[in-house]
PDB file of C-alpha atoms in Angstrom:
ATOM      1  CA  MET A   1     -40.901 -34.374  50.179  1.00 48.00           C
ATOM      2  CA  SER A   2     -40.646 -31.970  53.085  1.00 49.00           C
ATOM      3  CA  HIS A   3     -40.979 -28.229  52.639  1.00 48.00           C
ATOM      4  CA  ALA A   4     -37.418 -27.766  53.931  1.00 49.00           C
ATOM      5  CA  ILE A   5     -35.968 -30.112  51.276  1.00 43.00           C
ATOM      6  CA  VAL A   6     -37.853 -28.367  48.445  1.00 38.00           C
ATOM      7  CA  LEU A   7     -36.691 -24.965  49.690  1.00 42.00           C
ATOM      8  CA  ARG A   8     -33.087 -26.159  49.881  1.00 49.00           C
ATOM      9  CA  ALA A   9     -33.215 -27.580  46.343  1.00 42.00           C
ATOM     10  CA  THR A  10     -34.680 -24.306  45.064  1.00 42.00           C
ATOM     11  CA  VAL A  11     -31.862 -22.343  46.681  1.00 41.00           C
ATOM     12  CA  LEU A  12     -29.205 -24.659  45.162  1.00 41.00           C
ATOM     13  CA  LEU A  13     -30.712 -24.316  41.681  1.00 36.00           C
ATOM     14  CA  ALA A  14     -30.891 -20.538  42.051  1.00 41.00           C
ATOM     15  CA  ASN A  15     -27.227 -20.421  43.052  1.00 47.00           C
ATOM     16  CA  ALA A  16     -26.276 -22.652  40.099  1.00 38.00           C
ATOM     17  CA  PHE A  17     -28.053 -20.381  37.605  1.00 33.00           C
ATOM     18  CA  ALA A  18     -26.481 -17.350  39.235  1.00 39.00           C
ATOM     19  CA  CYS A  19     -23.040 -18.866  38.721  1.00 40.00           C
ATOM     20  CA  ILE A  20     -23.846 -19.563  35.078  1.00 31.00           C
ATOM     21  CA  GLY A  21     -25.028 -16.005  34.684  1.00 40.00           C
ATOM     22  CA  LEU A  22     -21.797 -14.738  36.221  1.00 36.00           C
ATOM     23  CA  VAL A  23     -19.752 -16.826  33.806  1.00 36.00           C
ATOM     24  CA  HIS A  24     -21.707 -15.556  30.809  1.00 41.00           C
ATOM     25  CA  ALA A  25     -21.522 -11.985  32.058  1.00 43.00           C
ATOM     26  CA  ALA A  26     -17.728 -12.051  32.353  1.00 47.00           C
ATOM     27  CA  PRO A  27     -16.122  -9.418  30.106  1.00 51.00           C
ATOM     28  CA  PRO A  28     -14.658 -10.783  26.845  1.00 50.00           C
ATOM     29  CA  THR A  29     -10.922 -11.141  26.467  1.00 46.00           C
ATOM     30  CA  PRO A  30      -9.645  -7.891  24.960  1.00 46.00           C
ATOM     31  CA  ALA A  31      -8.577  -8.161  21.309  1.00 43.00           C
ATOM     32  CA  ALA A  32      -4.931  -7.800  20.445  1.00 42.00           C
ATOM     33  CA  ALA A  33      -3.901  -4.215  19.810  1.00 48.00           C
ATOM     34  CA  ALA A  34      -3.619  -3.200  16.161  1.00 57.00           C
ATOM     35  CA  SER A  35      -0.098  -2.911  14.804  1.00 64.00           C
ATOM     36  CA  PRO A  36       1.229   0.645  14.975  1.00 72.00           C
ATOM     37  CA  PRO A  37       1.659   2.457  11.642  1.00 76.00           C
ATOM     38  CA  ASP A  38       5.011   1.951   9.954  1.00 92.00           C
ATOM     39  CA  ARG A  39       6.977   5.200   9.917  1.00 93.00           C
ATOM     40  CA  ALA A  40       7.910   5.093   6.232  1.00 94.00           C
ATOM     41  CA  VAL A  41       4.381   4.222   5.112  1.00 96.00           C
ATOM     42  CA  ASP A  42       2.867   6.808   7.423  1.00 95.00           C
ATOM     43  CA  ALA A  43       5.198   9.480   6.034  1.00 96.00           C
ATOM     44  CA  ALA A  44       4.108   8.605   2.468  1.00 96.00           C
ATOM     45  CA  ARG A  45       0.519   9.554   3.242  1.00 96.00           C
ATOM     46  CA  GLY A  46      -0.681  12.646   1.401  1.00 96.00           C
ATOM     47  CA  CYS A  47      -0.858  14.188  -2.066  1.00 96.00           C
ATOM     48  CA  TRP A  48       2.190  14.286  -4.330  1.00 96.00           C
ATOM     49  CA  ILE A  49       2.990  15.808  -7.698  1.00 95.00           C
ATOM     50  CA  GLN A  50       5.770  14.881 -10.144  1.00 94.00           C
ATOM     51  CA  ARG A  51       6.985  17.585 -12.504  1.00 92.00           C
ATOM     52  CA  ASP A  52       8.760  17.417 -15.818  1.00 84.00           C
ATOM     53  CA  ALA A  53      12.327  18.538 -15.243  1.00 76.00           C
ATOM     54  CA  ALA A  54      12.432  20.211 -18.646  1.00 75.00           C
ATOM     55  CA  ASP A  55       9.701  22.793 -18.122  1.00 79.00           C
ATOM     56  CA  GLY A  56       8.273  22.237 -14.635  1.00 84.00           C
ATOM     57  CA  ARG A  57       4.864  21.076 -15.835  1.00 87.00           C
ATOM     58  CA  ALA A  58       3.059  18.439 -13.781  1.00 90.00           C
ATOM     59  CA  SER A  59       3.538  14.998 -15.335  1.00 89.00           C
ATOM     60  CA  ALA A  60       2.076  12.672 -12.677  1.00 91.00           C
ATOM     61  CA  LEU A  61      -0.077  12.832  -9.568  1.00 93.00           C
ATOM     62  CA  LEU A  62      -0.441  10.499  -6.596  1.00 95.00           C
ATOM     63  CA  ARG A  63      -3.037  10.888  -3.849  1.00 95.00           C
ATOM     64  CA  LEU A  64      -2.098   8.270  -1.237  1.00 97.00           C
ATOM     65  CA  LEU A  65      -4.606   8.220   1.626  1.00 96.00           C
ATOM     66  CA  PRO A  66      -6.366   5.712   3.929  1.00 96.00           C
ATOM     67  CA  ASP A  67      -8.804   3.698   1.863  1.00 96.00           C
ATOM     68  CA  ARG A  68     -12.463   4.244   2.705  1.00 94.00           C
ATOM     69  CA  ASP A  69     -13.337   0.525   2.738  1.00 95.00           C
ATOM     70  CA  HIS A  70      -9.984  -0.724   4.016  1.00 96.00           C
ATOM     71  CA  PRO A  71      -8.643   1.961   6.402  1.00 96.00           C
ATOM     72  CA  GLU A  72      -5.736  -0.279   7.406  1.00 97.00           C
ATOM     73  CA  TRP A  73      -4.277   0.428   3.956  1.00 97.00           C
ATOM     74  CA  LEU A  74      -3.146   3.534   2.102  1.00 97.00           C
ATOM     75  CA  SER A  75      -4.382   3.467  -1.482  1.00 97.00           C
ATOM     76  CA  GLY A  76      -3.742   5.656  -4.490  1.00 95.00           C
ATOM     77  CA  GLN A  77      -3.249   5.662  -8.235  1.00 92.00           C
ATOM     78  CA  LEU A  78      -0.599   7.114 -10.481  1.00 91.00           C
ATOM     79  CA  SER A  79      -2.354   9.458 -12.874  1.00 89.00           C
ATOM     80  CA  ARG A  80      -1.584  12.182 -15.360  1.00 86.00           C
ATOM     81  CA  PRO A  81      -3.024  15.633 -14.717  1.00 84.00           C
ATOM     82  CA  GLU A  82      -5.227  15.091 -17.756  1.00 78.00           C
ATOM     83  CA  GLY A  83      -5.859  12.737 -20.645  1.00 73.00           C
ATOM     84  CA  ASP A  84      -5.424   9.262 -19.140  1.00 74.00           C
ATOM     85  CA  ASP A  85      -7.898   6.416 -18.657  1.00 76.00           C
ATOM     86  CA  PRO A  86      -8.973   6.067 -14.982  1.00 77.00           C
ATOM     87  CA  ASP A  87      -9.489   2.318 -15.447  1.00 73.00           C
ATOM     88  CA  ARG A  88      -5.909   1.787 -16.595  1.00 74.00           C
ATOM     89  CA  ARG A  89      -3.989   3.735 -13.979  1.00 83.00           C
ATOM     90  CA  VAL A  90      -1.355   1.962 -11.887  1.00 87.00           C
ATOM     91  CA  GLN A  91      -2.922   1.229  -8.500  1.00 92.00           C
ATOM     92  CA  LEU A  92      -0.775   1.335  -5.351  1.00 95.00           C
ATOM     93  CA  TRP A  93      -1.682  -0.114  -1.958  1.00 97.00           C
ATOM     94  CA  LEU A  94       0.544   0.068   1.127  1.00 98.00           C
ATOM     95  CA  ALA A  95      -0.422  -1.723   4.334  1.00 97.00           C
ATOM     96  CA  ARG A  96      -0.194   0.853   7.113  1.00 97.00           C
ATOM     97  CA  ASP A  97       1.641  -1.600   9.374  1.00 96.00           C
ATOM     98  CA  GLY A  98       4.361  -1.765   6.718  1.00 96.00           C
ATOM     99  CA  GLY A  99       4.080  -5.510   6.121  1.00 96.00           C
ATOM    100  CA  SER A 100       2.986  -5.617   2.507  1.00 96.00           C
ATOM    101  CA  ALA A 101       2.268  -3.701  -0.681  1.00 96.00           C
ATOM    102  CA  VAL A 102       0.298  -4.290  -3.878  1.00 94.00           C
ATOM    103  CA  LEU A 103       0.645  -2.931  -7.418  1.00 91.00           C
ATOM    104  CA  ALA A 104      -2.173  -3.492  -9.890  1.00 88.00           C
ATOM    105  CA  SER A 105      -3.000  -2.489 -13.432  1.00 81.00           C
ATOM    106  CA  ARG A 106      -6.703  -2.057 -12.654  1.00 80.00           C
ATOM    107  CA  PRO A 107      -8.741  -0.870  -9.642  1.00 84.00           C
ATOM    108  CA  LEU A 108      -8.991  -3.392  -6.787  1.00 87.00           C
ATOM    109  CA  ALA A 109     -12.009  -3.929  -4.545  1.00 89.00           C
ATOM    110  CA  ASP A 110      -9.890  -5.566  -1.838  1.00 91.00           C
ATOM    111  CA  PRO A 111      -6.070  -5.517  -1.602  1.00 91.00           C
ATOM    112  CA  ARG A 112      -6.110  -8.753   0.405  1.00 88.00           C
ATOM    113  CA  ALA A 113      -8.083 -10.831  -2.114  1.00 82.00           C
ATOM    114  CA  PRO A 114      -5.945 -13.270  -4.148  1.00 71.00           C
ATOM    115  CA  ALA A 115      -5.349 -12.445  -7.776  1.00 62.00           C
ATOM    116  CA  SER A 116      -7.707 -14.131 -10.205  1.00 60.00           C
ATOM    117  CA  ALA A 117      -6.097 -16.729 -12.426  1.00 49.00           C
ATOM    118  CA  ALA A 118      -8.567 -15.804 -15.147  1.00 45.00           C
ATOM    119  CA  ALA A 119      -7.366 -12.200 -15.350  1.00 49.00           C
ATOM    120  CA  ALA A 120      -5.533 -11.627 -18.613  1.00 46.00           C
ATOM    121  CA  GLU A 121      -4.166  -8.080 -18.304  1.00 47.00           C
ATOM    122  CA  PRO A 122      -0.398  -8.692 -18.755  1.00 45.00           C
ATOM    123  CA  GLN A 123       1.281  -5.433 -17.876  1.00 55.00           C
ATOM    124  CA  ILE A 124       1.588  -2.412 -15.648  1.00 58.00           C
ATOM    125  CA  ARG A 125       2.584   0.801 -17.374  1.00 56.00           C
ATOM    126  CA  PRO A 126       4.432   3.376 -15.254  1.00 55.00           C
ATOM    127  CA  LEU A 127       3.410   6.861 -16.309  1.00 54.00           C
ATOM    128  CA  ALA A 128       5.552   8.572 -18.873  1.00 51.00           C
ATOM    129  CA  PRO A 129       4.739  12.251 -19.382  1.00 51.00           C
ATOM    130  CA  THR A 130       3.183  13.293 -22.657  1.00 50.00           C
ATOM    131  CA  HIS A 131       5.079  15.863 -24.685  1.00 47.00           C
ATOM    132  CA  ALA A 132       4.296  18.099 -27.597  1.00 44.00           C
ATOM    133  CA  SER A 133       6.187  17.430 -30.802  1.00 43.00           C
ATOM    134  CA  GLY A 134       9.785  18.580 -30.608  1.00 41.00           C
ATOM    135  CA  ARG A 135       9.987  18.696 -26.802  1.00 39.00           C
ATOM    136  CA  THR A 136      12.496  16.582 -24.929  1.00 38.00           C
ATOM    137  CA  PRO A 137      10.992  14.247 -22.297  1.00 40.00           C
ATOM    138  CA  GLY A 138      12.144  14.893 -18.760  1.00 38.00           C
ATOM    139  CA  SER A 139      11.663  11.245 -17.785  1.00 37.00           C
ATOM    140  CA  THR A 140      12.581   7.928 -19.377  1.00 34.00           C
ATOM    141  CA  GLN A 141      10.117   5.664 -17.585  1.00 38.00           C
ATOM    142  CA  ALA A 142       9.869   2.324 -19.347  1.00 37.00           C
ATOM    143  CA  LEU A 143       7.169  -0.278 -19.740  1.00 42.00           C
ATOM    144  CA  VAL A 144       7.207  -2.750 -16.842  1.00 51.00           C
ATOM    145  CA  LEU A 145       6.022  -6.229 -17.747  1.00 51.00           C
ATOM    146  CA  PHE A 146       4.434  -8.627 -15.275  1.00 56.00           C
ATOM    147  CA  PRO A 147       2.720 -11.940 -15.974  1.00 54.00           C
ATOM    148  CA  GLN A 148      -0.381 -10.985 -13.969  1.00 61.00           C
ATOM    149  CA  PRO A 149      -2.412  -7.812 -13.313  1.00 75.00           C
ATOM    150  CA  ARG A 150      -1.839  -7.735  -9.573  1.00 82.00           C
ATOM    151  CA  ILE A 151       1.559  -8.023  -7.893  1.00 86.00           C
ATOM    152  CA  GLU A 152       1.824  -8.644  -4.164  1.00 90.00           C
ATOM    153  CA  PHE A 153       4.948  -7.608  -2.282  1.00 93.00           C
ATOM    154  CA  ALA A 154       6.132  -8.621   1.204  1.00 94.00           C
ATOM    155  CA  ARG A 155       8.296  -6.374   3.379  1.00 94.00           C
ATOM    156  CA  VAL A 156      11.971  -7.209   3.650  1.00 92.00           C
ATOM    157  CA  PRO A 157      14.008  -6.209   6.722  1.00 87.00           C
ATOM    158  CA  GLU A 158      16.707  -4.241   4.899  1.00 78.00           C
ATOM    159  CA  ARG A 159      16.292  -0.479   4.791  1.00 74.00           C
ATOM    160  CA  PRO A 160      18.149   1.144   1.867  1.00 71.00           C
ATOM    161  CA  LEU A 161      20.190   4.152   2.873  1.00 71.00           C
ATOM    162  CA  ALA A 162      19.413   7.594   1.551  1.00 68.00           C
ATOM    163  CA  ALA A 163      21.598   8.494  -1.414  1.00 67.00           C
ATOM    164  CA  GLY A 164      22.128  11.385  -3.795  1.00 73.00           C
ATOM    165  CA  ASP A 165      20.290  14.535  -2.784  1.00 83.00           C
ATOM    166  CA  TRP A 166      18.040  12.828  -0.234  1.00 90.00           C
ATOM    167  CA  PRO A 167      18.304  14.228   3.335  1.00 88.00           C
ATOM    168  CA  GLN A 168      19.697  12.078   6.120  1.00 85.00           C
ATOM    169  CA  ASP A 169      16.305  11.717   7.821  1.00 87.00           C
ATOM    170  CA  THR A 170      14.800  10.008   4.751  1.00 93.00           C
ATOM    171  CA  LEU A 171      12.630   7.001   5.577  1.00 94.00           C
ATOM    172  CA  SER A 172      12.619   3.953   3.330  1.00 93.00           C
ATOM    173  CA  ALA A 173      11.050   0.531   2.938  1.00 94.00           C
ATOM    174  CA  GLU A 174      11.519  -2.322   0.470  1.00 93.00           C
ATOM    175  CA  PHE A 175       9.004  -4.987  -0.512  1.00 94.00           C
ATOM    176  CA  LEU A 176       9.858  -8.183  -2.423  1.00 92.00           C
ATOM    177  CA  ALA A 177       7.485  -9.451  -5.127  1.00 87.00           C
ATOM    178  CA  GLY A 178       6.117 -12.986  -4.851  1.00 75.00           C
ATOM    179  CA  THR A 179       7.986 -15.821  -6.506  1.00 56.00           C
ATOM    180  CA  ASN A 180       5.263 -16.309  -9.155  1.00 53.00           C
ATOM    181  CA  THR A 181       5.905 -12.956 -10.802  1.00 50.00           C
ATOM    182  CA  GLY A 182       8.786 -13.942 -13.060  1.00 53.00           C
ATOM    183  CA  PRO A 183      12.109 -12.109 -12.530  1.00 55.00           C
ATOM    184  CA  SER A 184      12.370 -11.001  -8.922  1.00 69.00           C
ATOM    185  CA  ARG A 185      11.615  -7.356  -8.264  1.00 80.00           C
ATOM    186  CA  ARG A 186      11.483  -5.124  -5.228  1.00 88.00           C
ATOM    187  CA  LEU A 187       9.293  -2.110  -4.696  1.00 92.00           C
ATOM    188  CA  ARG A 188      11.303   0.596  -2.934  1.00 93.00           C
ATOM    189  CA  VAL A 189       9.561   3.442  -1.127  1.00 95.00           C
ATOM    190  CA  GLN A 190      11.661   6.445  -0.136  1.00 94.00           C
ATOM    191  CA  VAL A 191      10.100   9.435   1.564  1.00 95.00           C
ATOM    192  CA  SER A 192      11.239  12.619   3.258  1.00 95.00           C
ATOM    193  CA  GLU A 193       9.125  15.471   4.531  1.00 92.00           C
ATOM    194  CA  GLU A 194       8.686  16.938   1.039  1.00 93.00           C
ATOM    195  CA  ARG A 195       9.576  14.154  -1.421  1.00 95.00           C
ATOM    196  CA  LEU A 196       8.326  10.666  -2.291  1.00 96.00           C
ATOM    197  CA  ALA A 197       9.906   8.209  -4.738  1.00 95.00           C
ATOM    198  CA  LEU A 198       8.650   4.778  -5.806  1.00 94.00           C
ATOM    199  CA  THR A 199      11.065   2.515  -7.685  1.00 91.00           C
ATOM    200  CA  LEU A 200      10.963  -1.036  -8.992  1.00 86.00           C
ATOM    201  CA  VAL A 201      14.401  -2.398  -8.151  1.00 85.00           C
ATOM    202  CA  SER A 202      16.044  -5.449  -9.688  1.00 75.00           C
ATOM    203  CA  ALA A 203      16.353  -7.969  -6.867  1.00 62.00           C
ATOM    204  CA  ARG A 204      19.909  -8.406  -5.679  1.00 60.00           C
ATOM    205  CA  GLY A 205      21.873 -11.092  -7.437  1.00 50.00           C
ATOM    206  CA  THR A 206      19.308 -11.858 -10.139  1.00 49.00           C
ATOM    207  CA  GLY A 207      20.589  -9.642 -12.943  1.00 50.00           C
ATOM    208  CA  ALA A 208      16.956  -9.016 -13.837  1.00 51.00           C
ATOM    209  CA  GLY A 209      17.438  -5.685 -15.571  1.00 57.00           C
ATOM    210  CA  ARG A 210      17.702  -2.086 -14.526  1.00 70.00           C
ATOM    211  CA  ASP A 211      15.762  -0.211 -11.870  1.00 79.00           C
ATOM    212  CA  THR A 212      12.570   1.457 -13.078  1.00 81.00           C
ATOM    213  CA  PRO A 213      11.277   4.663 -11.474  1.00 87.00           C
ATOM    214  CA  LEU A 214       7.515   4.688 -11.053  1.00 90.00           C
ATOM    215  CA  PHE A 215       7.147   8.074  -9.390  1.00 93.00           C
ATOM    216  CA  ASP A 216       9.337  10.834  -7.956  1.00 94.00           C
ATOM    217  CA  GLY A 217       7.402  13.818  -6.709  1.00 95.00           C
ATOM    218  CA  ARG A 218       7.002  16.565  -4.155  1.00 95.00           C
ATOM    219  CA  ARG A 219       4.312  17.068  -1.554  1.00 95.00           C
ATOM    220  CA  ASP A 220       1.285  18.926  -2.803  1.00 90.00           C
ATOM    221  CA  GLY A 221      -1.059  19.463   0.164  1.00 79.00           C
ATOM    222  CA  CYS A 222      -4.101  17.433   1.317  1.00 78.00           C
ATOM    223  CA  ASP A 223      -4.379  15.276   4.461  1.00 62.00           C
TER     224      ASP A 223
END
């Protein structure tokens, strides 16, 4: 083989490897942009306090902030100022893109993980304020029964209009519970600059009972 042929073959191989290197060095296709935060969910971020209408004492607290392990969600728990069991508080998760929500009767490691069929906790208890003997409760929150400890909700397109003493710029979102949760329910989130309300609403047309308030409080600082 002549020196010229060997040299030419070497040049062709070098060019081929260079082309391969160029292909491998090409920048990766950029990932799709994350969904922007939903306005109603974003407005619900913060610390909230519910007070007993009878005497103004705090009856429930909710600290709803980006979760440390799942920052694409806001997470929080409905708690009393004192005297409740941290392991039995109602857990609330709201996807920051507004697409879904989760209620649970026990702490969750991951809001996206499917509910365990082996879990046997049958109910979620909305907080009712404790009262000394002889005092009249300022809230009539009832026991909410579910057949499983974790209820997943999907966003519905309707946006309920502000009513009562809510300002016109109130933001709202509704989430429909999955079909395996017994009577259909919706989780309604209503929020203004200084007020947040969470309500379990009887799904339209089902006659599944009355609406149940979970929380109705005012902003109480924190970021």
